[in-house]
GROMACS .gro file of C-alpha atoms in nm:
model
  492
    1MET     CA    1   8.321  10.927   7.684
    2THR     CA    2   8.017  11.058   7.882
    3GLY     CA    3   7.925  11.072   8.236
    4HIS     CA    4   8.264  11.215   8.381
    5PRO     CA    5   8.245  11.482   8.639
    6GLU     CA    6   8.285  11.854   8.536
    7LEU     CA    7   8.512  11.910   8.823
    8ILE     CA    8   8.718  11.620   8.982
    9GLU     CA    9   8.724  11.736   9.355
   10HIS     CA   10   8.941  11.644   9.665
   11TYR     CA   11   8.786  11.392   9.910
   12ILE     CA   12   8.883  11.496  10.265
   13GLY     CA   13   8.726  11.372  10.579
   14GLY     CA   14   8.453  11.175  10.402
   15ARG     CA   15   8.341  11.477  10.176
   16LEU     CA   16   8.401  11.586   9.821
   17VAL     CA   17   8.542  11.940   9.850
   18PRO     CA   18   8.693  12.199   9.608
   19SER     CA   19   9.026  12.366   9.663
   20LEU     CA   20   9.011  12.622   9.934
   21ASP     CA   21   9.109  12.882   9.706
   22GLY     CA   22   8.883  12.751   9.425
   23SER     CA   23   9.169  12.671   9.176
   24ALA     CA   24   9.142  12.395   8.923
   25VAL     CA   25   9.327  12.315   8.603
   26ASP     CA   26   9.216  12.149   8.270
   27VAL     CA   27   9.255  11.784   8.209
   28LEU     CA   28   9.337  11.673   7.848
   29GLU     CA   29   9.218  11.370   7.663
   30PRO     CA   30   9.528  11.246   7.459
   31VAL     CA   31   9.348  11.149   7.123
   32ARG     CA   32   9.274  11.514   7.029
   33ASN     CA   33   9.454  11.688   7.314
   34THR     CA   34   9.133  11.883   7.402
   35PRO     CA   35   9.027  11.970   7.761
   36TYR     CA   36   8.730  11.747   7.872
   37THR     CA   37   8.707  11.833   8.259
   38LYS     CA   38   8.885  12.012   8.539
   39VAL     CA   39   9.053  11.882   8.858
   40ALA     CA   40   9.090  12.067   9.173
   41ALA     CA   41   9.454  12.216   9.210
   42GLY     CA   42   9.540  12.150   9.572
   43LYS     CA   43   9.775  12.363   9.765
   44ALA     CA   44   9.959  12.339  10.103
   45ALA     CA   45   9.638  12.449  10.281
   46ASP     CA   46   9.426  12.161  10.117
   47VAL     CA   47   9.701  11.912  10.201
   48ALA     CA   48   9.693  12.035  10.559
   49ARG     CA   49   9.323  11.987  10.585
   50ALA     CA   50   9.359  11.634  10.454
   51VAL     CA   51   9.629  11.545  10.686
   52ALA     CA   52   9.441  11.683  10.974
   53ALA     CA   53   9.145  11.451  10.881
   54ALA     CA   54   9.378  11.141  10.839
   55ARG     CA   55   9.550  11.227  11.166
   56GLU     CA   56   9.212  11.249  11.364
   57ALA     CA   57   9.097  10.930  11.206
   58TYR     CA   58   9.425  10.767  11.317
   59GLU     CA   59   9.437  10.882  11.666
   60HIS     CA   60   9.054  10.876  11.765
   61GLY     CA   61   8.897  10.647  11.488
   62PRO     CA   62   8.861  10.261  11.483
   63TRP     CA   63   9.071  10.178  11.182
   64PRO     CA   64   9.417  10.128  11.334
   65SER     CA   65   9.288   9.906  11.623
   66MET     CA   66   9.046   9.709  11.429
   67ARG     CA   67   9.092   9.327  11.417
   68ALA     CA   68   9.259   9.196  11.104
   69ARG     CA   69   8.959   8.979  10.998
   70GLU     CA   70   8.743   9.285  11.022
   71ARG     CA   71   8.964   9.519  10.827
   72ALA     CA   72   9.027   9.229  10.566
   73GLY     CA   73   8.648   9.207  10.521
   74ILE     CA   74   8.637   9.584  10.430
   75LEU     CA   75   8.928   9.542  10.182
   76ASN     CA   76   8.739   9.249  10.018
   77ARG     CA   77   8.437   9.471   9.986
   78ILE     CA   78   8.651   9.742   9.826
   79ALA     CA   79   8.768   9.458   9.580
   80ASP     CA   80   8.410   9.378   9.509
   81ALA     CA   81   8.318   9.734   9.440
   82ILE     CA   82   8.619   9.769   9.189
   83GLU     CA   83   8.512   9.458   9.002
   84ALA     CA   84   8.152   9.576   8.993
   85ARG     CA   85   8.282   9.895   8.821
   86GLY     CA   86   8.564   9.735   8.615
   87ALA     CA   87   8.437   9.805   8.278
   88ARG     CA   88   8.374  10.168   8.372
   89ILE     CA   89   8.708  10.214   8.537
   90ALA     CA   90   8.877  10.069   8.226
   91GLU     CA   91   8.681  10.309   8.010
   92MET     CA   92   8.804  10.590   8.232
   93GLU     CA   93   9.171  10.494   8.214
   94ALA     CA   94   9.156  10.448   7.827
   95HIS     CA   95   9.017  10.783   7.788
   96ASP     CA   96   9.216  10.957   8.033
   97THR     CA   97   9.560  10.810   7.957
   98GLY     CA   98   9.542  10.676   7.609
   99LEU     CA   99   9.589  10.313   7.710
  100PRO     CA  100   9.436  10.059   7.488
  101ILE     CA  101   9.104   9.960   7.631
  102THR     CA  102   9.189   9.578   7.643
  103GLN     CA  103   9.503   9.655   7.863
  104ALA     CA  104   9.309   9.898   8.072
  105ARG     CA  105   9.054   9.618   8.152
  106GLY     CA  106   9.349   9.399   8.276
  107GLN     CA  107   9.478   9.680   8.505
  108ALA     CA  108   9.119   9.726   8.665
  109ALA     CA  109   9.118   9.345   8.748
  110ARG     CA  110   9.468   9.366   8.894
  111ALA     CA  111   9.357   9.671   9.104
  112ALA     CA  112   9.073   9.442   9.272
  113GLU     CA  113   9.324   9.165   9.314
  114ASN     CA  114   9.562   9.398   9.510
  115PHE     CA  115   9.303   9.443   9.779
  116ARG     CA  116   9.213   9.075   9.793
  117PHE     CA  117   9.580   8.984   9.827
  118PHE     CA  118   9.644   9.218  10.124
  119ALA     CA  119   9.327   9.120  10.281
  120ASP     CA  120   9.458   8.752  10.289
  121VAL     CA  121   9.822   8.887  10.406
  122ILE     CA  122   9.691   9.045  10.721
  123VAL     CA  123   9.458   8.759  10.808
  124ALA     CA  124   9.735   8.499  10.777
  125SER     CA  125   9.999   8.723  10.951
  126GLY     CA  126  10.126   8.652  11.292
  127GLU     CA  127  10.382   8.807  11.535
  128GLU     CA  128  10.757   8.685  11.592
  129ALA     CA  129  10.862   8.543  11.910
  130TYR     CA  130  11.215   8.464  12.034
  131SER     CA  131  11.258   8.236  12.335
  132VAL     CA  132  11.565   8.198  12.556
  133PRO     CA  133  11.464   7.895  12.761
  134GLY     CA  134  11.445   7.961  13.138
  135SER     CA  135  11.578   8.325  13.090
  136GLN     CA  136  11.378   8.543  12.855
  137LEU     CA  137  11.098   8.565  12.599
  138ASN     CA  138  11.132   8.825  12.334
  139TYR     CA  139  10.828   8.922  12.118
  140VAL     CA  140  10.762   9.154  11.826
  141THR     CA  141  10.461   9.368  11.800
  142ARG     CA  142  10.353   9.584  11.496
  143LYS     CA  143  10.157   9.901  11.474
  144PRO     CA  144  10.066  10.104  11.189
  145ILE     CA  145  10.306  10.403  11.122
  146GLY     CA  146  10.041  10.660  11.112
  147VAL     CA  147   9.933  10.885  10.819
  148ALA     CA  148  10.080  10.768  10.510
  149GLY     CA  149  10.144  11.001  10.204
  150LEU     CA  150  10.094  10.811   9.871
  151ILE     CA  151  10.201  10.986   9.544
  152THR     CA  152  10.127  10.792   9.240
  153PRO     CA  153  10.228  10.827   8.854
  154TRP     CA  154  10.015  10.878   8.541
  155ASN     CA  155  10.095  10.582   8.349
  156THR     CA  156   9.855  10.308   8.500
  157PRO     CA  157   9.711  10.522   8.761
  158PHE     CA  158   9.417  10.335   8.909
  159MET     CA  159   9.617  10.003   8.951
  160LEU     CA  160   9.915  10.168   9.091
  161GLU     CA  161   9.705  10.367   9.335
  162THR     CA  162   9.560  10.045   9.459
  163TRP     CA  163   9.904   9.892   9.474
  164LYS     CA  164   9.990  10.149   9.760
  165LEU     CA  165   9.624  10.196   9.900
  166ALA     CA  166   9.575   9.816   9.969
  167PRO     CA  167   9.875   9.746  10.202
  168ALA     CA  168   9.853  10.095  10.370
  169LEU     CA  169   9.489  10.041  10.462
  170ALA     CA  170   9.556   9.669  10.549
  171SER     CA  171   9.827   9.784  10.788
  172GLY     CA  172   9.589  10.009  10.967
  173CYS     CA  173   9.728  10.338  10.836
  174THR     CA  174   9.520  10.639  10.753
  175LEU     CA  175   9.635  10.813  10.425
  176VAL     CA  176   9.640  11.093  10.180
  177LEU     CA  177   9.651  11.008   9.817
  178LYS     CA  178   9.808  11.248   9.562
  179PRO     CA  179   9.718  11.122   9.217
  180ALA     CA  180   9.898  11.228   8.900
  181GLU     CA  181   9.755  11.559   8.750
  182TRP     CA  182   9.761  11.432   8.404
  183SER     CA  183   9.539  11.127   8.482
  184PRO     CA  184   9.309  11.200   8.777
  185LEU     CA  185   8.976  11.061   8.632
  186SER     CA  186   8.984  10.702   8.778
  187ALA     CA  187   9.065  10.826   9.110
  188SER     CA  188   8.726  10.998   9.114
  189VAL     CA  189   8.552  10.664   9.166
  190LEU     CA  190   8.744  10.571   9.476
  191PRO     CA  191   8.563  10.777   9.733
  192GLU     CA  192   8.234  10.603   9.640
  193ILE     CA  193   8.412  10.272   9.653
  194MET     CA  194   8.554  10.346  10.005
  195GLU     CA  195   8.218  10.467  10.140
  196GLU     CA  196   8.030  10.178   9.974
  197ALA     CA  197   8.276   9.910  10.135
  198GLY     CA  198   8.251  10.083  10.490
  199VAL     CA  199   8.589  10.269  10.520
  200PRO     CA  200   8.540  10.516  10.808
  201ALA     CA  201   8.551  10.896  10.709
  202GLY     CA  202   8.897  11.040  10.732
  203VAL     CA  203   9.087  10.708  10.684
  204PHE     CA  204   9.105  10.755  10.314
  205ASN     CA  205   9.160  11.118  10.165
  206ILE     CA  206   9.263  11.258   9.824
  207VAL     CA  207   9.424  11.573   9.729
  208HIS     CA  208   9.462  11.646   9.358
  209GLY     CA  209   9.709  11.899   9.211
  210ILE     CA  210  10.052  11.934   9.065
  211GLY     CA  211  10.342  11.778   9.225
  212GLU     CA  212  10.541  12.096   9.289
  213GLU     CA  213  10.254  12.225   9.503
  214ALA     CA  214  10.024  11.950   9.650
  215GLY     CA  215  10.285  11.673   9.616
  216ALA     CA  216  10.554  11.887   9.792
  217ALA     CA  217  10.339  11.999  10.064
  218LEU     CA  218  10.239  11.634  10.146
  219VAL     CA  219  10.618  11.530  10.154
  220GLU     CA  220  10.705  11.827  10.384
  221HIS     CA  221  10.408  11.788  10.628
  222PRO     CA  222  10.545  11.696  10.969
  223ASP     CA  223  10.235  11.474  11.040
  224VAL     CA  224  10.314  11.237  10.752
  225PRO     CA  225  10.581  10.995  10.872
  226ILE     CA  226  10.595  10.783  10.562
  227VAL     CA  227  10.587  10.875  10.190
  228SER     CA  228  10.546  10.606   9.918
  229PHE     CA  229  10.625  10.756   9.567
  230THR     CA  230  10.638  10.612   9.209
  231GLY     CA  231  10.764  10.839   8.952
  232GLU     CA  232  11.081  10.969   8.780
  233THR     CA  233  11.414  10.981   8.938
  234THR     CA  234  11.466  11.357   8.959
  235THR     CA  235  11.152  11.401   9.147
  236GLY     CA  236  11.253  11.118   9.381
  237LYS     CA  237  11.575  11.292   9.464
  238THR     CA  238  11.377  11.609   9.544
  239ILE     CA  239  11.150  11.403   9.767
  240MET     CA  240  11.448  11.250   9.953
  241ARG     CA  241  11.597  11.610  10.023
  242SER     CA  242  11.262  11.733  10.163
  243ALA     CA  243  11.169  11.420  10.364
  244ALA     CA  244  11.510  11.444  10.543
  245GLU     CA  245  11.405  11.727  10.751
  246HIS     CA  246  11.170  11.499  10.940
  247LEU     CA  247  11.358  11.171  10.884
  248LYS     CA  248  11.049  11.020  10.700
  249THR     CA  249  11.025  10.655  10.599
  250LEU     CA  250  11.056  10.640  10.204
  251SER     CA  251  10.973  10.402   9.957
  252MET     CA  252  11.047  10.502   9.597
  253GLU     CA  253  11.015  10.318   9.287
  254LEU     CA  254  11.174  10.533   9.014
  255GLY     CA  255  11.291  10.515   8.658
  256GLY     CA  256  11.416  10.225   8.458
  257LYS     CA  257  11.611  10.136   8.146
  258SER     CA  258  11.581   9.767   8.173
  259PRO     CA  259  11.797   9.534   7.952
  260VAL     CA  260  11.665   9.222   7.766
  261LEU     CA  261  11.948   8.983   7.709
  262VAL     CA  262  11.897   8.727   7.441
  263PHE     CA  263  12.158   8.452   7.386
  264ALA     CA  264  12.194   8.260   7.057
  265ASP     CA  265  12.074   7.946   7.226
  266ALA     CA  266  11.748   8.103   7.338
  267ASP     CA  267  11.403   8.022   7.211
  268LEU     CA  268  11.402   8.311   6.986
  269GLU     CA  269  11.039   8.304   6.915
  270ALA     CA  270  10.951   8.326   7.274
  271ALA     CA  271  11.222   8.594   7.331
  272LEU     CA  272  11.078   8.791   7.050
  273ASP     CA  273  10.718   8.772   7.190
  274SER     CA  274  10.844   8.888   7.520
  275ALA     CA  275  11.057   9.170   7.378
  276VAL     CA  276  10.773   9.310   7.163
  277PHE     CA  277  10.512   9.297   7.438
  278GLY     CA  278  10.766   9.417   7.707
  279ILE     CA  279  10.843   9.748   7.531
  280PHE     CA  280  10.505   9.815   7.348
  281SER     CA  281  10.245   9.691   7.584
  282LEU     CA  282  10.104  10.004   7.784
  283ASN     CA  283  10.232  10.224   7.512
  284GLY     CA  284  10.585  10.171   7.629
  285GLU     CA  285  10.495  10.398   7.930
  286ARG     CA  286  10.586  10.137   8.201
  287CYS     CA  287  10.882  10.144   8.445
  288THR     CA  288  10.978   9.779   8.394
  289ALA     CA  289  10.969   9.798   8.002
  290GLY     CA  290  11.263   9.615   7.830
  291SER     CA  291  11.376   9.913   7.649
  292ARG     CA  292  11.734   9.791   7.569
  293ILE     CA  293  11.768   9.455   7.389
  294LEU     CA  294  12.100   9.310   7.390
  295VAL     CA  295  12.144   9.015   7.129
  296GLU     CA  296  12.438   8.776   7.075
  297ARG     CA  297  12.594   8.866   6.742
  298SER     CA  298  12.541   8.547   6.554
  299VAL     CA  299  12.170   8.601   6.565
  300TYR     CA  300  12.176   8.971   6.597
  301GLU     CA  301  12.065   9.066   6.246
  302GLU     CA  302  11.806   8.796   6.228
  303PHE     CA  303  11.649   8.893   6.556
  304THR     CA  304  11.661   9.260   6.483
  305ALA     CA  305  11.491   9.216   6.132
  306ARG     CA  306  11.215   9.014   6.309
  307LEU     CA  307  11.170   9.269   6.576
  308ALA     CA  308  11.137   9.558   6.328
  309LYS     CA  309  10.887   9.352   6.125
  310ARG     CA  310  10.687   9.266   6.436
  311ALA     CA  311  10.691   9.650   6.539
  312ASP     CA  312  10.572   9.755   6.191
  313ASN     CA  313  10.266   9.521   6.239
  314VAL     CA  314  10.174   9.645   6.577
  315ARG     CA  315   9.820   9.804   6.555
  316VAL     CA  316   9.833  10.170   6.660
  317GLY     CA  317   9.486  10.314   6.698
  318LEU     CA  318   9.226  10.472   6.916
  319PRO     CA  319   9.244  10.366   7.277
  320SER     CA  320   8.873  10.258   7.273
  321ASP     CA  321   8.922   9.999   6.990
  322PRO     CA  322   8.960   9.660   7.127
  323ALA     CA  323   9.201   9.583   6.825
  324THR     CA  324   9.444   9.862   6.934
  325GLU     CA  325   9.780   9.736   7.061
  326VAL     CA  326   9.933  10.088   7.112
  327GLY     CA  327   9.717  10.389   7.178
  328ALA     CA  328   9.798  10.738   7.258
  329LEU     CA  329  10.068  10.880   7.469
  330ILE     CA  330   9.941  11.052   7.780
  331HIS     CA  331  10.005  11.418   7.729
  332PRO     CA  332  10.140  11.647   7.453
  333GLU     CA  333  10.436  11.748   7.660
  334HIS     CA  334  10.539  11.377   7.696
  335HIS     CA  335  10.467  11.313   7.335
  336ALA     CA  336  10.703  11.584   7.236
  337ARG     CA  337  10.969  11.445   7.469
  338VAL     CA  338  10.943  11.096   7.323
  339LEU     CA  339  10.964  11.250   6.975
  340ASN     CA  340  11.267  11.438   7.077
  341TYR     CA  341  11.438  11.113   7.161
  342VAL     CA  342  11.367  10.973   6.828
  343ARG     CA  343  11.527  11.269   6.675
  344ILE     CA  344  11.830  11.225   6.917
  345GLY     CA  345  11.874  10.856   6.820
  346VAL     CA  346  11.875  10.940   6.446
  347GLU     CA  347  12.133  11.243   6.501
  348GLU     CA  348  12.349  11.022   6.727
  349GLY     CA  349  12.380  10.759   6.438
  350ALA     CA  350  12.163  10.475   6.548
  351ARG     CA  351  11.993  10.286   6.261
  352LEU     CA  352  11.610  10.340   6.251
  353VAL     CA  353  11.477  10.020   6.135
  354ALA     CA  354  11.102  10.072   6.236
  355GLY     CA  355  10.858  10.353   6.325
  356GLY     CA  356  10.980  10.679   6.436
  357VAL     CA  357  10.678  10.870   6.291
  358VAL     CA  358  10.336  10.979   6.374
  359PRO     CA  359  10.060  10.792   6.179
  360ASP     CA  360   9.914  11.002   5.908
  361ASP     CA  361   9.553  10.902   6.006
  362LEU     CA  362   9.609  10.995   6.372
  363ALA     CA  363   9.769  11.323   6.347
  364GLY     CA  364   9.672  11.575   6.611
  365GLY     CA  365   9.685  11.318   6.892
  366ASN     CA  366   9.986  11.199   7.097
  367PHE     CA  367  10.044  10.886   6.870
  368LEU     CA  368  10.368  10.726   6.754
  369ARG     CA  369  10.451  10.423   6.549
  370PRO     CA  370  10.650  10.157   6.760
  371THR     CA  371  11.014  10.254   6.701
  372VAL     CA  372  11.316  10.029   6.681
  373PHE     CA  373  11.662  10.159   6.670
  374ALA     CA  374  11.956   9.923   6.585
  375ASP     CA  375  12.333   9.937   6.627
  376VAL     CA  376  12.290  10.141   6.951
  377THR     CA  377  12.605  10.205   7.131
  378PRO     CA  378  12.648  10.269   7.516
  379ASP     CA  379  12.771  10.633   7.455
  380MET     CA  380  12.435  10.716   7.288
  381ARG     CA  381  12.172  10.883   7.489
  382ILE     CA  382  11.897  10.665   7.378
  383PHE     CA  383  12.089  10.379   7.534
  384THR     CA  384  12.128  10.529   7.877
  385GLU     CA  385  11.835  10.761   7.951
  386GLU     CA  386  11.477  10.656   8.008
  387ILE     CA  387  11.241  10.736   7.708
  388PHE     CA  388  10.913  10.607   7.853
  389GLY     CA  389  10.761  10.541   7.526
  390PRO     CA  390  10.715  10.281   7.243
  391VAL     CA  391  11.099  10.317   7.146
  392VAL     CA  392  11.347  10.033   7.195
  393CYS     CA  393  11.731  10.023   7.137
  394VAL     CA  394  11.897   9.695   7.001
  395SER     CA  395  12.262   9.628   7.046
  396PRO     CA  396  12.488   9.329   6.977
  397PHE     CA  397  12.735   9.144   7.215
  398ASP     CA  398  12.984   8.881   7.151
  399THR     CA  399  13.054   8.733   7.497
  400GLN     CA  400  12.849   8.667   7.840
  401GLU     CA  401  13.090   8.923   7.994
  402GLU     CA  402  13.015   9.183   7.741
  403ALA     CA  403  12.638   9.117   7.775
  404ILE     CA  404  12.662   9.181   8.141
  405ALA     CA  405  12.865   9.492   8.103
  406LEU     CA  406  12.620   9.637   7.857
  407ALA     CA  407  12.324   9.554   8.081
  408ASN     CA  408  12.487   9.731   8.362
  409ALA     CA  409  12.603  10.037   8.165
  410THR     CA  410  12.321  10.269   8.294
  411ARG     CA  411  12.240  10.452   8.610
  412TYR     CA  412  11.909  10.250   8.635
  413GLY     CA  413  11.858   9.910   8.788
  414LEU     CA  414  11.488   9.827   8.812
  415ALA     CA  415  11.431   9.506   8.600
  416GLY     CA  416  11.597   9.269   8.374
  417TYR     CA  417  11.519   8.988   8.139
  418VAL     CA  418  11.749   8.692   8.023
  419TRP     CA  419  11.680   8.453   7.748
  420THR     CA  420  11.894   8.138   7.725
  421SER     CA  421  11.853   7.763   7.711
  422ASP     CA  422  12.165   7.727   7.927
  423LEU     CA  423  12.033   7.750   8.289
  424LYS     CA  424  12.375   7.764   8.439
  425ARG     CA  425  12.452   8.087   8.241
  426GLY     CA  426  12.115   8.219   8.313
  427HIS     CA  427  12.162   8.198   8.679
  428GLN     CA  428  12.514   8.347   8.649
  429VAL     CA  429  12.381   8.650   8.443
  430ALA     CA  430  12.082   8.688   8.661
  431ASP     CA  431  12.304   8.719   8.954
  432ALA     CA  432  12.541   8.976   8.782
  433VAL     CA  433  12.273   9.188   8.630
  434GLU     CA  434  12.238   9.502   8.853
  435SER     CA  435  11.858   9.505   8.906
  436GLY     CA  436  11.614   9.465   9.173
  437MET     CA  437  11.405   9.223   8.974
  438LEU     CA  438  11.506   8.994   8.691
  439TRP     CA  439  11.302   8.740   8.470
  440LEU     CA  440  11.480   8.430   8.325
  441ASN     CA  441  11.298   8.295   8.020
  442SER     CA  442  10.984   8.483   8.125
  443HIS     CA  443  10.810   8.811   8.056
  444ASN     CA  444  10.709   9.045   8.323
  445ILE     CA  445  10.476   8.813   8.542
  446ARG     CA  446  10.433   8.974   8.891
  447ASP     CA  447  10.385   8.751   9.201
  448LEU     CA  448  10.234   8.979   9.455
  449ARG     CA  449  10.422   8.798   9.725
  450THR     CA  450  10.761   8.909   9.603
  451PRO     CA  451  10.955   9.228   9.670
  452PHE     CA  452  10.920   9.493   9.406
  453GLY     CA  453  11.168   9.770   9.356
  454GLY     CA  454  11.507   9.859   9.216
  455VAL     CA  455  11.870   9.950   9.275
  456LYS     CA  456  12.089  10.251   9.180
  457ALA     CA  457  11.881  10.526   9.030
  458SER     CA  458  11.564  10.308   9.030
  459GLY     CA  459  11.474  10.378   9.379
  460LEU     CA  460  11.497  10.240   9.739
  461GLY     CA  461  11.272  10.022   9.948
  462ARG     CA  462  11.072   9.715   9.857
  463GLU     CA  463  10.701   9.663   9.836
  464GLY     CA  464  10.501   9.347   9.783
  465GLY     CA  465  10.368   9.083  10.025
  466ARG     CA  466  10.515   9.108  10.365
  467HIS     CA  467  10.764   9.382  10.241
  468SER     CA  468  10.466   9.622  10.207
  469ILE     CA  469  10.332   9.553  10.554
  470ASP     CA  470  10.683   9.606  10.698
  471LEU     CA  471  10.681   9.949  10.516
  472TYR     CA  472  10.349  10.065  10.679
  473THR     CA  473  10.415   9.937  11.014
  474GLU     CA  474  10.658   9.997  11.306
  475PRO     CA  475  10.794   9.690  11.473
  476LYS     CA  476  10.847   9.708  11.852
  477ILE     CA  477  11.052   9.435  12.044
  478VAL     CA  478  10.942   9.361  12.394
  479HIS     CA  479  11.179   9.170  12.624
  480VAL     CA  480  11.034   8.971  12.919
  481ALA     CA  481  11.237   8.815  13.205
  482LEU     CA  482  11.126   8.459  13.280
  483GLY     CA  483  11.349   8.415  13.586
  484ASP     CA  484  11.579   8.609  13.811
  485THR     CA  485  11.799   8.846  13.610
  486HIS     CA  486  12.160   8.930  13.700
  487VAL     CA  487  12.220   9.283  13.682
  488PRO     CA  488  12.564   9.430  13.741
  489ARG     CA  489  12.533   9.648  14.055
  490PHE     CA  490  12.696   9.984  13.995
  491GLY     CA  491  12.728  10.242  14.276
  492VAL     CA  492  12.662   9.992  14.572
   0.00000   0.00000   0.00000
């Protein structure tokens, strides 16, 4: 890919700037694992400069008090600018992350829709009022919470950045974005998009760098009252401990090990399509991936065989090839981690029925054939631990109760999928599976109005629709007396 910056800089107070100490780190492309650019490595001083710019824009700029219709107009112009650059953004994502180009195009389109959606939300929103006739009127006002710290992951970076940016901006917050250091390229187009759309200087800021330095400094900063984080669970725990010092508002979407429950009476072809897409799309690097497939024993061998055949037929190739269905994993460290889980699965005694190897013609990059393990038991690490790659576990069950027990036999609880033609059973299982989200006879189709988030080790808080506006605003209740109020007279 050509035309990328030689150095991806921070964006602070409306200007592109290097790190104060001049430090930068290499960014690798995952097909050959060669450096192709550098990204500024922010430290606490860079974060402090960005937070100061955001705080100045919040306290003295027009953004927090702007009318909803005016702010929505800017959000729609951001969406226009994203759509105008959609092909370029997708090309950047495919090059930087290894995502297949066709899937990267879909993520770019969703990024624009995030801004359009939240523009509509704030225009249509109203305040709450509670009347006690003849006595009292109670009404709720909402104000933006302040400077928001947004920390985003590397797997679908641009779309997930906009998933946080859009509601934070819609709510009137100013912000500092800390993108993932492994995939910073697409974020480099955001400054020109924001400027083109008319976002005032200081409202939107970016500080790049590694999580332990730039991310930690953003979480610790006393002038950042809210942190929204998407990433892995261990980091989430660290953020919670750090944020406790200032009692910050937190929203955290963390890891997942989501089950797919397939009952014998299900439409097996549809369930198979969903299972294959759910684990192998986005290279398996997705939080809601159905990475544990639980199949009723009477159809277990048939379903497993068909799943293995489909996995063998998945097209692994260069991310830039429109025919590619699984591209390159993000980074050599992550590639090695996923390969280690394949080794662990074999050592633990799971039956490898598909994949598990690097394609010979793609050696040297972060590639892996879609991998299917059968006969996986709950005591195996590949059953309970998040792998975050194109690796799926298949296990049999005999009863509905056993299926539910297997589904819940993990510390995670982000998503779940149930396939059955018996809707009574479907609703029962949906209610019993410990997850923040569940799809019944459907793959992962997201309605932006609905709450997104998980339970247990998959995070806390919900984002989406009004839930996102609630996150980035503080409600205040005002009580107004409408008549004479009787007050007990102490001390008379």
